[in-house]
PDB file of C-alpha atoms in Angstrom:
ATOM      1  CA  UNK A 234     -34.267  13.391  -9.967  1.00 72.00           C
ATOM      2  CA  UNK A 235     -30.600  14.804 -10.526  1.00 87.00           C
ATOM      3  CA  UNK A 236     -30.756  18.901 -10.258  1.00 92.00           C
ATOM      4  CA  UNK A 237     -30.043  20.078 -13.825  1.00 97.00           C
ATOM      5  CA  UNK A 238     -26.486  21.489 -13.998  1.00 98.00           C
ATOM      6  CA  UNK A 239     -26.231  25.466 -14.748  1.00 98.00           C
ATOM      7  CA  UNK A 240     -22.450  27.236 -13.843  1.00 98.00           C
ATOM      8  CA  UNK A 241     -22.451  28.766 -10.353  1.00 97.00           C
ATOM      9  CA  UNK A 242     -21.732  32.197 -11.690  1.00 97.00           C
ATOM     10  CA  UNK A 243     -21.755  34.656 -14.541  1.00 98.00           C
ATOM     11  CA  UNK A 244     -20.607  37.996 -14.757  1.00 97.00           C
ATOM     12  CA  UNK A 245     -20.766  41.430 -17.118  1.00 96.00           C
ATOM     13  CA  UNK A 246     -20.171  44.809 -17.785  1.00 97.00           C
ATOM     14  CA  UNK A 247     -23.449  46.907 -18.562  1.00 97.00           C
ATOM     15  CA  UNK A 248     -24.414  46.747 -21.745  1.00 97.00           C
ATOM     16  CA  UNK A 249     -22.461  42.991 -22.353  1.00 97.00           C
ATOM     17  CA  UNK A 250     -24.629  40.431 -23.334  1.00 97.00           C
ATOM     18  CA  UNK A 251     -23.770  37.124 -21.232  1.00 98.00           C
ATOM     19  CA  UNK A 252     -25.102  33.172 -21.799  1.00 98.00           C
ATOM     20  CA  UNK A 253     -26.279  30.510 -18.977  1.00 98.00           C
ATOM     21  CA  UNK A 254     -26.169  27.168 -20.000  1.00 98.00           C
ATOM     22  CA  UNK A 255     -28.324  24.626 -18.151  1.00 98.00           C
ATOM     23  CA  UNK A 256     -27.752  21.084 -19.120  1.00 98.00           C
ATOM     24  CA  UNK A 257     -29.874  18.308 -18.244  1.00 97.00           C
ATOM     25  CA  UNK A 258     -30.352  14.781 -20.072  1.00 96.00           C
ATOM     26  CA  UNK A 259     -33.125  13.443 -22.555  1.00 94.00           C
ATOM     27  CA  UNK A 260     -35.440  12.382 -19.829  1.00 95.00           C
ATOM     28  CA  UNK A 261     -35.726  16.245 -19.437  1.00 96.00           C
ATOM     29  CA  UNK A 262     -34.366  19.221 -20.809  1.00 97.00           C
ATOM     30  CA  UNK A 263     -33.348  17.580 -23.987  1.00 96.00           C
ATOM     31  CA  UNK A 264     -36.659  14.853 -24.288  1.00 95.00           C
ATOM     32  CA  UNK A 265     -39.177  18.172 -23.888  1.00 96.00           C
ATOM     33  CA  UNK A 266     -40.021  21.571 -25.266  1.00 96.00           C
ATOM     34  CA  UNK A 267     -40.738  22.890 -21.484  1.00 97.00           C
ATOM     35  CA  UNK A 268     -38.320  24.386 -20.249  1.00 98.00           C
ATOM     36  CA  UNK A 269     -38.473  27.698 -18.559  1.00 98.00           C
ATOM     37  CA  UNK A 270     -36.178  30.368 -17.054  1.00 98.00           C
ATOM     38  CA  UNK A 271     -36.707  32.008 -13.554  1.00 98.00           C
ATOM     39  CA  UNK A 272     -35.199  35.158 -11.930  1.00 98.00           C
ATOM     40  CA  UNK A 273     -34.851  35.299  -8.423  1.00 98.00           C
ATOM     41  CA  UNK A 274     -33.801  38.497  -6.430  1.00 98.00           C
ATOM     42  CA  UNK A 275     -32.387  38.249  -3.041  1.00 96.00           C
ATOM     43  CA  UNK A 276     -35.544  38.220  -0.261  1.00 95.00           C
ATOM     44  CA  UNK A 277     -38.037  37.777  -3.090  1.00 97.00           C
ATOM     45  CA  UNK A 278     -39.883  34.919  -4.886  1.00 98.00           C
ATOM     46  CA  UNK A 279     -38.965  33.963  -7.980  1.00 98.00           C
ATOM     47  CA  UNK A 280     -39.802  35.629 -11.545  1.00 98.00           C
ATOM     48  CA  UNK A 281     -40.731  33.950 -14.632  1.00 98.00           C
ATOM     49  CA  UNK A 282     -39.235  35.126 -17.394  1.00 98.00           C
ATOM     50  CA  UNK A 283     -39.127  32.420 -20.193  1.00 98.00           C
ATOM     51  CA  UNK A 284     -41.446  29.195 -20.390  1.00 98.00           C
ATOM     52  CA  UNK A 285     -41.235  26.698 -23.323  1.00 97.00           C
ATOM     53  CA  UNK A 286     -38.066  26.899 -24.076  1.00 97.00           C
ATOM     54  CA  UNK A 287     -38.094  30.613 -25.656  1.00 97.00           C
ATOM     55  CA  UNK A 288     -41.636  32.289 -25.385  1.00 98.00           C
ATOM     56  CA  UNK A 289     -41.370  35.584 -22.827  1.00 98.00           C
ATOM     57  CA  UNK A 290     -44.546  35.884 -20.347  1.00 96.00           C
ATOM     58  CA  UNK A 291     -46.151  39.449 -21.284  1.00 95.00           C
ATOM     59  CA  UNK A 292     -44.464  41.993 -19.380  1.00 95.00           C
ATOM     60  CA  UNK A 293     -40.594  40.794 -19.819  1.00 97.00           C
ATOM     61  CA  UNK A 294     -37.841  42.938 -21.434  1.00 96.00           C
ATOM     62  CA  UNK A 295     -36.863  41.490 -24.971  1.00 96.00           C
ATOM     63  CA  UNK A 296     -33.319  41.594 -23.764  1.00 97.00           C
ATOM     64  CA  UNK A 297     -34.498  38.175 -22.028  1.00 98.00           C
ATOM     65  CA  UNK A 298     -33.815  35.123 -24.925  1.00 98.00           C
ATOM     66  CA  UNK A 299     -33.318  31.343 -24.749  1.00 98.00           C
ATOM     67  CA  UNK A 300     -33.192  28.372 -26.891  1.00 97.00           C
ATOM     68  CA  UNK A 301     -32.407  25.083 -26.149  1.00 97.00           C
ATOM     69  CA  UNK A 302     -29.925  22.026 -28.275  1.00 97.00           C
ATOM     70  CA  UNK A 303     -29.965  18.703 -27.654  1.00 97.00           C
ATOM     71  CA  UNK A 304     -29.709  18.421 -24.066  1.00 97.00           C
ATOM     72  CA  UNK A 305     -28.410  22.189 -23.013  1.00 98.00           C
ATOM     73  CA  UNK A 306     -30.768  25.516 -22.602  1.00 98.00           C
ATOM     74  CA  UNK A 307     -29.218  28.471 -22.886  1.00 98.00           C
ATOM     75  CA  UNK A 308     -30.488  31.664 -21.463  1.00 98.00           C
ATOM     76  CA  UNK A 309     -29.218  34.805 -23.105  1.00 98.00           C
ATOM     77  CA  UNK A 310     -29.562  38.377 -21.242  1.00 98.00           C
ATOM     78  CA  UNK A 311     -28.570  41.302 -23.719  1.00 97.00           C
ATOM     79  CA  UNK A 312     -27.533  44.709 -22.759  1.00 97.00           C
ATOM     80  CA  UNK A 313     -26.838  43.992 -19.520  1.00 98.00           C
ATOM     81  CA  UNK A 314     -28.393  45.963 -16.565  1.00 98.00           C
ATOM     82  CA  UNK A 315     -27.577  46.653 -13.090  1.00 97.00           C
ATOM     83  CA  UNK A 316     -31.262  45.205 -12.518  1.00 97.00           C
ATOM     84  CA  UNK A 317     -30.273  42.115 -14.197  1.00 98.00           C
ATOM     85  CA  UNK A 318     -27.831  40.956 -11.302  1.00 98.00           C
ATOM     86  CA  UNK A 319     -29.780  38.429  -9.449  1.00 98.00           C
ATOM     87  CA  UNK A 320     -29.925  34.521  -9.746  1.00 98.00           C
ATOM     88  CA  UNK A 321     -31.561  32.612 -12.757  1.00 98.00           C
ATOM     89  CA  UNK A 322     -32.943  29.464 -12.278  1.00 98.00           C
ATOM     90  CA  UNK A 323     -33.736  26.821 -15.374  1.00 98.00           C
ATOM     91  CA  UNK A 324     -36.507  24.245 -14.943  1.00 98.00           C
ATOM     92  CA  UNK A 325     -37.762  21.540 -16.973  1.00 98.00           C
ATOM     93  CA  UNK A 326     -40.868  18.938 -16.854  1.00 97.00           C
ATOM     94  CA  UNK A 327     -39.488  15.491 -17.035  1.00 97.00           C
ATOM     95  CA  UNK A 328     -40.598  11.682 -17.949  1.00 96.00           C
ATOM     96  CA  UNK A 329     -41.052  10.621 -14.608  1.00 94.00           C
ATOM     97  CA  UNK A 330     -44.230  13.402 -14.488  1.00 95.00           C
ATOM     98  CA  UNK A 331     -41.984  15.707 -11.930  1.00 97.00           C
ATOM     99  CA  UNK A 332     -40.303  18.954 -12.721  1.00 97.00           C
ATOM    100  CA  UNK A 333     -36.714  19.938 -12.200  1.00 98.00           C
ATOM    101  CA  UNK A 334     -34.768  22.860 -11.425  1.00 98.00           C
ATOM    102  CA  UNK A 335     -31.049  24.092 -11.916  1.00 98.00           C
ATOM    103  CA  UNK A 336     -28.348  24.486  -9.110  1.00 97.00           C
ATOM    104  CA  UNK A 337     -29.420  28.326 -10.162  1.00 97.00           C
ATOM    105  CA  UNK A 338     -26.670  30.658 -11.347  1.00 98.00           C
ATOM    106  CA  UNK A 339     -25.821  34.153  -9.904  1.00 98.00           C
ATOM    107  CA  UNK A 340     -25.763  36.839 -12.452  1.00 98.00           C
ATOM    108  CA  UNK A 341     -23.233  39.524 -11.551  1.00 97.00           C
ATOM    109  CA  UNK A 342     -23.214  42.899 -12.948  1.00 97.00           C
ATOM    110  CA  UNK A 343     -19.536  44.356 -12.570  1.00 93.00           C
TER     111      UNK A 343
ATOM    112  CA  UNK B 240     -54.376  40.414 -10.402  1.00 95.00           C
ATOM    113  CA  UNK B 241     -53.353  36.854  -9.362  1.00 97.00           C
ATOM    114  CA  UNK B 242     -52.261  36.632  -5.444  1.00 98.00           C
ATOM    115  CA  UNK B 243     -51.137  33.397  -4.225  1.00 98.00           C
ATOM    116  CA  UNK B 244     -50.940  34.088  -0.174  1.00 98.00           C
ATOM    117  CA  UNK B 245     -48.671  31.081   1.911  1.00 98.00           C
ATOM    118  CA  UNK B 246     -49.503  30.607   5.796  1.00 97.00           C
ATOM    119  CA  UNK B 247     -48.618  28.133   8.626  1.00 97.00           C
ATOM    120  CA  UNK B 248     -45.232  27.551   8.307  1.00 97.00           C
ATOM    121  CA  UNK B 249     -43.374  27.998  11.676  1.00 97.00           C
ATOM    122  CA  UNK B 250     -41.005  25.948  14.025  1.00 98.00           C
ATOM    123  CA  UNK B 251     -41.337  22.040  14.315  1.00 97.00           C
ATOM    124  CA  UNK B 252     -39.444  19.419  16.010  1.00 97.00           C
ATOM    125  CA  UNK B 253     -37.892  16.556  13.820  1.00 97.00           C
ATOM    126  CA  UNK B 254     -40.416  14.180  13.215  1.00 97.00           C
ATOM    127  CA  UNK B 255     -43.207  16.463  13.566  1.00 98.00           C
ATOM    128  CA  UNK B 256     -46.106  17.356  11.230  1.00 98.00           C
ATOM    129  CA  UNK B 257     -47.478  20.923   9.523  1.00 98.00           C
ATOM    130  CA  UNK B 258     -49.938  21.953   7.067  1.00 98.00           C
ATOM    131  CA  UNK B 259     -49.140  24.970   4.645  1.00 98.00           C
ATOM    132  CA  UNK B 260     -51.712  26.591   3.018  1.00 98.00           C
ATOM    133  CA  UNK B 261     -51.831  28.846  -0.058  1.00 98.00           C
ATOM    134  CA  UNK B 262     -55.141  31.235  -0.368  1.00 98.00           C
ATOM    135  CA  UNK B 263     -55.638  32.126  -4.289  1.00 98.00           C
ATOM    136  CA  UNK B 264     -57.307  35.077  -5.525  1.00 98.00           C
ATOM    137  CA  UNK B 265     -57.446  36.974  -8.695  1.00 97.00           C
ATOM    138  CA  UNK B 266     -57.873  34.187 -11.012  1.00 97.00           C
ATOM    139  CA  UNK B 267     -60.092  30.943 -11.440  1.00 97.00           C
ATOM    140  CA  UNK B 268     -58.452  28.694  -8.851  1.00 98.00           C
ATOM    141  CA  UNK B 269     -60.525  25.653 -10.018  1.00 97.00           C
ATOM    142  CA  UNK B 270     -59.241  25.679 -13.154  1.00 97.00           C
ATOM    143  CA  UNK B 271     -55.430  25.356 -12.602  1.00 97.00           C
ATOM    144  CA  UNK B 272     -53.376  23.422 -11.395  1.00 97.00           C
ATOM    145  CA  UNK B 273     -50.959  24.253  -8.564  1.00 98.00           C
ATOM    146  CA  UNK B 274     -47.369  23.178  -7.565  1.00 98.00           C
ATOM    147  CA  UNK B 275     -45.029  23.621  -4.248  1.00 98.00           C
ATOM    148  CA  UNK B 276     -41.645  24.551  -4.634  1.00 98.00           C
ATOM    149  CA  UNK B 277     -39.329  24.916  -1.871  1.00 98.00           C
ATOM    150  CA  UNK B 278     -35.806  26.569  -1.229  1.00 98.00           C
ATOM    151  CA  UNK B 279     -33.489  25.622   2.092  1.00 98.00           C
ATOM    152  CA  UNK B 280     -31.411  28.745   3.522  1.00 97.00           C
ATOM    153  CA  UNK B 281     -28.651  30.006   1.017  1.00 96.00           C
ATOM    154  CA  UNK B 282     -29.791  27.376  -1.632  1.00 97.00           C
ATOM    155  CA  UNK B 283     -31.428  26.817  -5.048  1.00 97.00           C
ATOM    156  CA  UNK B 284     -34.904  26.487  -5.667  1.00 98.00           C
ATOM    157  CA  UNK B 285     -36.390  22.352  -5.557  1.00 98.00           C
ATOM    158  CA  UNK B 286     -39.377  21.263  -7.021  1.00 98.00           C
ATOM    159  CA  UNK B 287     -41.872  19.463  -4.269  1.00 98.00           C
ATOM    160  CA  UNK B 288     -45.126  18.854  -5.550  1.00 98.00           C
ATOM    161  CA  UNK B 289     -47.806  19.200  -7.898  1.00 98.00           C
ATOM    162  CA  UNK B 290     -51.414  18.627  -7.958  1.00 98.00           C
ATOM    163  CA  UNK B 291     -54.182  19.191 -10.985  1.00 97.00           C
ATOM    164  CA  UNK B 292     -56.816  21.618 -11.473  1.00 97.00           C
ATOM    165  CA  UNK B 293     -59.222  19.205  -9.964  1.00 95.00           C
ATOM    166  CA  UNK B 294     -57.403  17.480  -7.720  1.00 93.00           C
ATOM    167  CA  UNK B 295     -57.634  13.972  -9.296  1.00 95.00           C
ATOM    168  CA  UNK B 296     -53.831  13.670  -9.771  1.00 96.00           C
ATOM    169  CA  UNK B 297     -50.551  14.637  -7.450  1.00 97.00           C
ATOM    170  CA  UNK B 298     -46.842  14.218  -8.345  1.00 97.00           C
ATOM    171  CA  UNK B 299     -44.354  13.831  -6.037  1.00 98.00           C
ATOM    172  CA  UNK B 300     -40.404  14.463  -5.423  1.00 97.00           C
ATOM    173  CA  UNK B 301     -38.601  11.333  -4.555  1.00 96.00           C
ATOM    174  CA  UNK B 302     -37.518  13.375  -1.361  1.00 97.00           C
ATOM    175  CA  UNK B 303     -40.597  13.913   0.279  1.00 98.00           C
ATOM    176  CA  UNK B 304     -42.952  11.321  -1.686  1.00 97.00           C
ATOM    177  CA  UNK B 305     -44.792   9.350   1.104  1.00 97.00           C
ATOM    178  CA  UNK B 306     -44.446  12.299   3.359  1.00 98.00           C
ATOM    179  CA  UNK B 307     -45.911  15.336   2.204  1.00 98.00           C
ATOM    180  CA  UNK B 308     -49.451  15.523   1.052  1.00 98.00           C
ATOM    181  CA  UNK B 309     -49.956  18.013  -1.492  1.00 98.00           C
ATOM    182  CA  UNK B 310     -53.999  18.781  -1.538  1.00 98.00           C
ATOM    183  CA  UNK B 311     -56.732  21.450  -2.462  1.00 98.00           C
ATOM    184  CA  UNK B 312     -60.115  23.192  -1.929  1.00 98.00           C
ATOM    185  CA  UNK B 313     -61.501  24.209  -4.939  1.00 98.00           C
ATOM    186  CA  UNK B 314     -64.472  25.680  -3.053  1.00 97.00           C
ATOM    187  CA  UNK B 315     -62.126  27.811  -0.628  1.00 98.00           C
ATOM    188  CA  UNK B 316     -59.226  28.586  -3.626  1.00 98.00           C
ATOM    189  CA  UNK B 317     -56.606  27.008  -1.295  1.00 98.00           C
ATOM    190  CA  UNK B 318     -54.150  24.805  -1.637  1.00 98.00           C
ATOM    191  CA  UNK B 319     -52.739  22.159   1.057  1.00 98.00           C
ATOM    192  CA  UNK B 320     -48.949  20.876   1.785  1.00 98.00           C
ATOM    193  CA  UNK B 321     -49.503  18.582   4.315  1.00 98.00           C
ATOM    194  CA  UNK B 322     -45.984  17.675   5.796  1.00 98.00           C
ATOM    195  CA  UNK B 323     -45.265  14.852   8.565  1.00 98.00           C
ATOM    196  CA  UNK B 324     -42.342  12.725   9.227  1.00 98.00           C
ATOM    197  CA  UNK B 325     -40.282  16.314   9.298  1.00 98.00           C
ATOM    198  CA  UNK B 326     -36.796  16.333   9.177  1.00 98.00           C
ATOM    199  CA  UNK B 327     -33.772  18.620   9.400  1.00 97.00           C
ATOM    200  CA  UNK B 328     -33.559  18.704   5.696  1.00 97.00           C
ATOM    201  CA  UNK B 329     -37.116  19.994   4.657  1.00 98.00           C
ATOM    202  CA  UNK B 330     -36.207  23.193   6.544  1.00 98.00           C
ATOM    203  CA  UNK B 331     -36.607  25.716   3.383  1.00 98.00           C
ATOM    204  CA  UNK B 332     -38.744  28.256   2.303  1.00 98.00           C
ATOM    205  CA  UNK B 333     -42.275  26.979   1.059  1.00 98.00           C
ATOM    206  CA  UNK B 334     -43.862  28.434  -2.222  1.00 98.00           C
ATOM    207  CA  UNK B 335     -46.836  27.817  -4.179  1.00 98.00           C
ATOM    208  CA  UNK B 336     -46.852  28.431  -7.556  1.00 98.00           C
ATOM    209  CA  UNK B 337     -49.604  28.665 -10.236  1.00 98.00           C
ATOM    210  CA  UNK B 338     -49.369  26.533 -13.384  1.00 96.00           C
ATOM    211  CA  UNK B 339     -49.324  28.185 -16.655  1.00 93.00           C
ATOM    212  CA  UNK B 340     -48.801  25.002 -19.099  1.00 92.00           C
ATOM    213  CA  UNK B 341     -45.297  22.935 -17.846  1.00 95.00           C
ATOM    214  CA  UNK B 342     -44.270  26.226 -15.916  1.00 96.00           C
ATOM    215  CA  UNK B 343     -44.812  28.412 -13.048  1.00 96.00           C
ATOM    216  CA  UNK B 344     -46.091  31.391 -13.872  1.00 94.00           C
ATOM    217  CA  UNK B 345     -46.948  33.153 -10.316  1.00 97.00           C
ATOM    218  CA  UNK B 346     -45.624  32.391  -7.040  1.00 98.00           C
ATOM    219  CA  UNK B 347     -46.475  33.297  -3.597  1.00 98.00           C
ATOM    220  CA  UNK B 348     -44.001  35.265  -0.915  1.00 97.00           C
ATOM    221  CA  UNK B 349     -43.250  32.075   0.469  1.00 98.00           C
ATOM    222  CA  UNK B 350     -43.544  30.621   4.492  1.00 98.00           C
ATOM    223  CA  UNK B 351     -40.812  29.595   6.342  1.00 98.00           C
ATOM    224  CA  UNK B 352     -40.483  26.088   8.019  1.00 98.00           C
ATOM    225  CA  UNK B 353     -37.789  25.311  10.417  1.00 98.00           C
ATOM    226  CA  UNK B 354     -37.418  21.730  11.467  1.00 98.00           C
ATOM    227  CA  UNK B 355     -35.375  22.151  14.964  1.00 96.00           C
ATOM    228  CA  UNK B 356     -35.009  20.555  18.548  1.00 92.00           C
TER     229      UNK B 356
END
């Protein structure tokens, strides 16, 4: 159960759009349409914002987009916000019936 | 609205045991299943367990599996972690999380266990 791999950091200027990648293998990310995208601010739980590889729960900004190739998920934050900056975590359901999440990524907002 | 509630985390000498609990409200608990998700000091978040709307099934991580007893009450809408065998390394934060299909759709605040001589 090997974390799936996302970049420690990402940065922007407001109103950039910036990508996370989150690679995994085809036992996971790339052998299932479930993955999903969390945000996490500092002190709080964390936030769903994408689930099945690129459907947004009701309620999250359209600015919020993902896909997913082979074994890589991209998350994709548009128009970047000083409420953006926080840490994103990818997850996916695997073939061993467990779930795994990313090494998480911090989202900086310059 | 859905409210997922953790208590009983706390301090606990290595080897020790704890039970979590998670009180749901705002949704049909019975109907869902439920997972624990946990997150050590300054680190990401890890996937711990999972059990089925009607408790007939539980998954496991490989790091606690054996361990850690993931349960529920469908007639109290809680939800169980129990946790013996404690070691340094399960000190984390402790959420529950609500299923919505293969993802987590609402999480509790989280409880704090600290595995410490």
């Amino acid at each position: 159960q090997s974390a799936l791999t996302q970049p420690a950091s990402v940065s922007g200027s407001p109103g950039q759009s910036i990508t996370i990648s989150c690679t995994g293998t085809s036992s996971d990310v790339g052998g299932y349409n479930y993955v999903s995208w969390y945000q996490q601010h500092p002190g709080k739980a964390p936030k769903l914002m994408i689930y099945d590889v690129s459907k947004r729960p009701s309620g999250v900004s359209n600015r919020f987009s993902a896909s997913k190739s082979g074994n890589t998920a991209s998350l994709t934050i548009s128009g970047l916000r000083a409420e953006d900056e926080a840490d994103y975590y990818c997850n996916s359901y695997t073939s061993s019936s467990t779930w795994v999440f990313g090494g998480g990524t911090k989202v900086t907002v310059l | 609205q859905v409210q997922l509630v953790e208590s009983g985390g706390g301090v606990v000498q290595p080897g020790g045991s704890l039970r979590l609990s998670c009180a749901a409200s705002g949704f049909t608990f019975s109907s869902y299943g439920m997972h624990w998700v946990r997150q050590a000091p300054g680190k990401g978040l890890e996937w711990v367990a999972f059990i089925r709307y009607d408790g007939s099934n539980e998954y496991y991580a490989d790091s606690v599996k054996g361990r850690f007893t993931i349960s529920r009450d469908n007639s109290k809408n809680t939800l169980y972690l129990q946790m013996n065998s404690l070691r340094a390394e399960d000190t984390a934060v402790y959420y529950c999380a609500k299923v919505m299909g293969l993802s987590f759709d609402y999480w509790g605040q989280g409880t704090l266990v600290t595995v410490s001589s």
